[in-house]
Amino acid sequence: MSTEESQFNVQGYNIVTILKRLEAATSRLEDITIFQEEANKKKFGVERIGGKAAESSFTPSGEKSSTPVSASKAIPAKSSASASAPAPAPAAANPADESILKTLAEFVETSKNVDASTGEAAQLFKNTFEEVSNAIKKGDPSNKEALTNALKEKILKIFELKEAARSNYLNALGEASNVVIWVFTDEPVQYVADIKDTAVYWTNKVIKDNKPWVQQLLAVFEGLKTYVKGSYAKGGPFSEAYAAANPAPAAKAAPTGGAAPPPPPPPPPPASVFDSAPAASPAALFQEINQGSAITSGLKKVSPSEMTHKNPELRKQVPRPPKKPSSLAGSHTGGASTAATNKLPKTPKKELVDNKWQILHHSNTDSIITIDVEAQQSVFISNCDTVTIQLNGKANNVFLSNNKNVSLVIDSLISGIDVVKAVKFGIQVLGLVPTINIDKSDEGTIYLSKESVEHDIQIVTSSTTALNINVPKGDDDYSELAAPEQILSRIVDGKLVSEIVEHAG
């Protein structure tokens, strides 16, 4: 025990624990007192006015004459200004929110250097964020309709500018402006990511000409996603998001004169509080606290013969193994099937994290999963089943792991494709891919482009079966080539010499 802990202990008892028990006993006594006052009011005619008791007097004829204290004396009158309910204080500024607005301000200045229409659209884009920020700070759910109208007005102006100018900058801003509607969605984090994907398609067309502009716009999305995750990750209606950010204080009713309203009834005490002494009565609680060292007198004493460190015979006994749980008592197959049945499906994910796209746990998706990639980004696809994925643009590399029935369409890659533990997969290359590595996979089909074949694409396989490679032949035809699976090895001059076994027919 440390020196600090010993300062709070007296005769082996922690003072903090004793104080907590004293607080509990005091709270119990207060409840009993309030209940007893209510009982006396009903039984003996004692009333509470303004927090003070006034006993009823009895006339000689036995009639009861109540003489309560007047309300004007029991409760001082308050002015109408002080009686009104206080207005809720505005919410404190959120650092993440302030960071987004700062980035938007820089984005507006950069947009003004592009042209007047882009600068005006960027300012409207910034104004939509300010509308949402101010609405959340006010914490008033009734402003939902007003906020919707304000956002709709600004977004429509952005689209008018886009239709008038028809530039890729305004196309990107037009798609990005819809992101402020996250406050009305049930899954705001996913909604922000989806809107960013649509905007990236247009930002890729201007990134070579104005990379700082694109970086600032994408930084707004990343900041908003972080802010939403920290504040409203569970989504829900707009009013619930307000309530979570700014819990409104309970309004106090102003007195209107006359007698003061009676206090709320206390919680009901135990049924035996007046009839018989309960087991946890106040006297019993204080008596237990004041026992001191005698509180341990009821504990069972352990003799030296029952102590393992003092009785060598006890150490010689073989300990009993723990009882096997009922879920593991069955056969190996039954246990495996039970575990598979209780395993919950994981949430599908499509997210860009540190220049790495992650596509995880997608299954039986009818629509094509489309991603616009950049040269510095890589793509990781894992645990997907029966999906089609299309990568637009030129990425660094693609890695597939533990997939089944996955079809992948790729434009171009800087490095290559790695496929590990895939079953019934398909890959189609539209542009240039230097290398393809396939390991521990079965039943794969690869369609190569003419450009990749002309640049001597390298395909490395290991522990892979039933792999077919389709090479362009003519304009719209392919020639199917089977990757070898069987290798013949011989010992020649003390060295292992291996060659592919070709099957005729």
CSV table of N, CA and C in Angstrom, one decimal, residues 14 23 32 42 75 85 96 138 148 159 199 225 254 258 261 278 296 300 310 315 341 348 362 384 388 412 426 449 485:
chain,number,residue,atom,x,y,z
A,14,ASN,N,-11.2,2.4,4.8
A,14,ASN,CA,-11.0,3.6,3.9
A,14,ASN,C,-12.0,4.7,4.2
A,23,GLU,N,-23.2,9.3,3.4
A,23,GLU,CA,-24.0,10.0,2.4
A,23,GLU,C,-25.3,9.2,2.1
A,32,ILE,N,-37.1,9.5,4.4
A,32,ILE,CA,-38.0,9.1,5.5
A,32,ILE,C,-38.7,10.3,6.1
A,42,LYS,N,-51.6,14.3,6.3
A,42,LYS,CA,-52.9,13.6,6.0
A,42,LYS,C,-53.6,13.2,7.4
A,75,ILE,N,-43.7,33.2,0.6
A,75,ILE,CA,-42.9,33.3,-0.6
A,75,ILE,C,-42.8,34.7,-1.0
A,85,ALA,N,-38.4,32.3,-17.7
A,85,ALA,CA,-37.4,31.2,-17.8
A,85,ALA,C,-36.1,31.7,-18.5
A,96,ALA,N,-13.2,21.4,-34.0
A,96,ALA,CA,-13.2,20.8,-35.3
A,96,ALA,C,-14.1,21.6,-36.3
A,138,LYS,N,-27.2,27.1,-31.9
A,138,LYS,CA,-28.4,27.6,-31.3
A,138,LYS,C,-29.1,26.4,-30.5
A,148,THR,N,-33.4,24.4,-43.8
A,148,THR,CA,-33.6,23.7,-45.1
A,148,THR,C,-33.8,24.7,-46.2
A,159,PHE,N,-25.7,25.8,-58.4
A,159,PHE,CA,-26.0,25.0,-59.6
A,159,PHE,C,-26.3,26.0,-60.7
A,199,ALA,N,-17.5,14.1,-55.9
A,199,ALA,CA,-16.8,15.4,-56.2
A,199,ALA,C,-15.4,15.1,-56.7
A,225,LYS,N,-15.8,14.9,-42.0
A,225,LYS,CA,-15.9,13.5,-41.6
A,225,LYS,C,-15.4,13.3,-40.2
A,254,ALA,N,-43.0,30.4,-13.3
A,254,ALA,CA,-43.0,31.6,-12.4
A,254,ALA,C,-44.2,31.5,-11.5
A,258,GLY,N,-50.8,33.8,-4.7
A,258,GLY,CA,-51.6,32.9,-3.9
A,258,GLY,C,-50.7,31.9,-3.2
A,261,PRO,N,-47.3,26.1,-4.8
A,261,PRO,CA,-47.7,24.7,-5.1
A,261,PRO,C,-47.0,23.8,-4.1
A,278,PRO,N,-36.9,-2.0,10.0
A,278,PRO,CA,-36.4,-2.7,8.8
A,278,PRO,C,-34.9,-3.1,9.1
A,296,THR,N,-15.1,-7.5,11.3
A,296,THR,CA,-14.6,-8.8,10.8
A,296,THR,C,-14.8,-10.0,11.6
A,300,LYS,N,-15.1,-16.3,8.5
A,300,LYS,CA,-14.7,-17.6,8.8
A,300,LYS,C,-13.2,-17.7,9.0
A,310,LYS,N,1.1,-23.8,4.3
A,310,LYS,CA,1.5,-24.4,5.5
A,310,LYS,C,1.3,-25.9,5.6
A,315,ARG,N,-0.6,-29.5,-1.3
A,315,ARG,CA,0.1,-29.2,-2.5
A,315,ARG,C,0.3,-30.5,-3.4
A,341,THR,N,-22.7,-20.1,-36.9
A,341,THR,CA,-24.1,-19.6,-36.8
A,341,THR,C,-24.1,-18.3,-36.0
A,348,PRO,N,-20.1,-3.5,-44.3
A,348,PRO,CA,-19.3,-3.2,-45.5
A,348,PRO,C,-18.6,-1.8,-45.4
A,362,HIS,N,-17.9,-6.4,-48.6
A,362,HIS,CA,-19.1,-6.3,-49.5
A,362,HIS,C,-19.5,-7.6,-50.0
A,384,CYS,N,-14.5,-9.9,-49.7
A,384,CYS,CA,-15.7,-9.6,-50.5
A,384,CYS,C,-16.2,-10.8,-51.2
A,388,THR,N,-18.6,-6.5,-58.1
A,388,THR,CA,-17.8,-6.0,-59.2
A,388,THR,C,-17.3,-4.6,-58.8
A,412,SER,N,-5.3,1.7,-65.2
A,412,SER,CA,-3.9,1.6,-65.3
A,412,SER,C,-3.3,1.6,-63.8
A,426,GLY,N,-11.9,-12.5,-61.4
A,426,GLY,CA,-11.7,-12.0,-62.7
A,426,GLY,C,-11.1,-10.7,-62.7
A,449,SER,N,-4.9,-6.0,-71.7
A,449,SER,CA,-5.1,-5.0,-72.8
A,449,SER,C,-3.9,-5.1,-73.8
A,485,GLU,N,0.4,-25.6,-64.5
A,485,GLU,CA,0.2,-26.0,-63.1
A,485,GLU,C,1.2,-27.1,-62.7
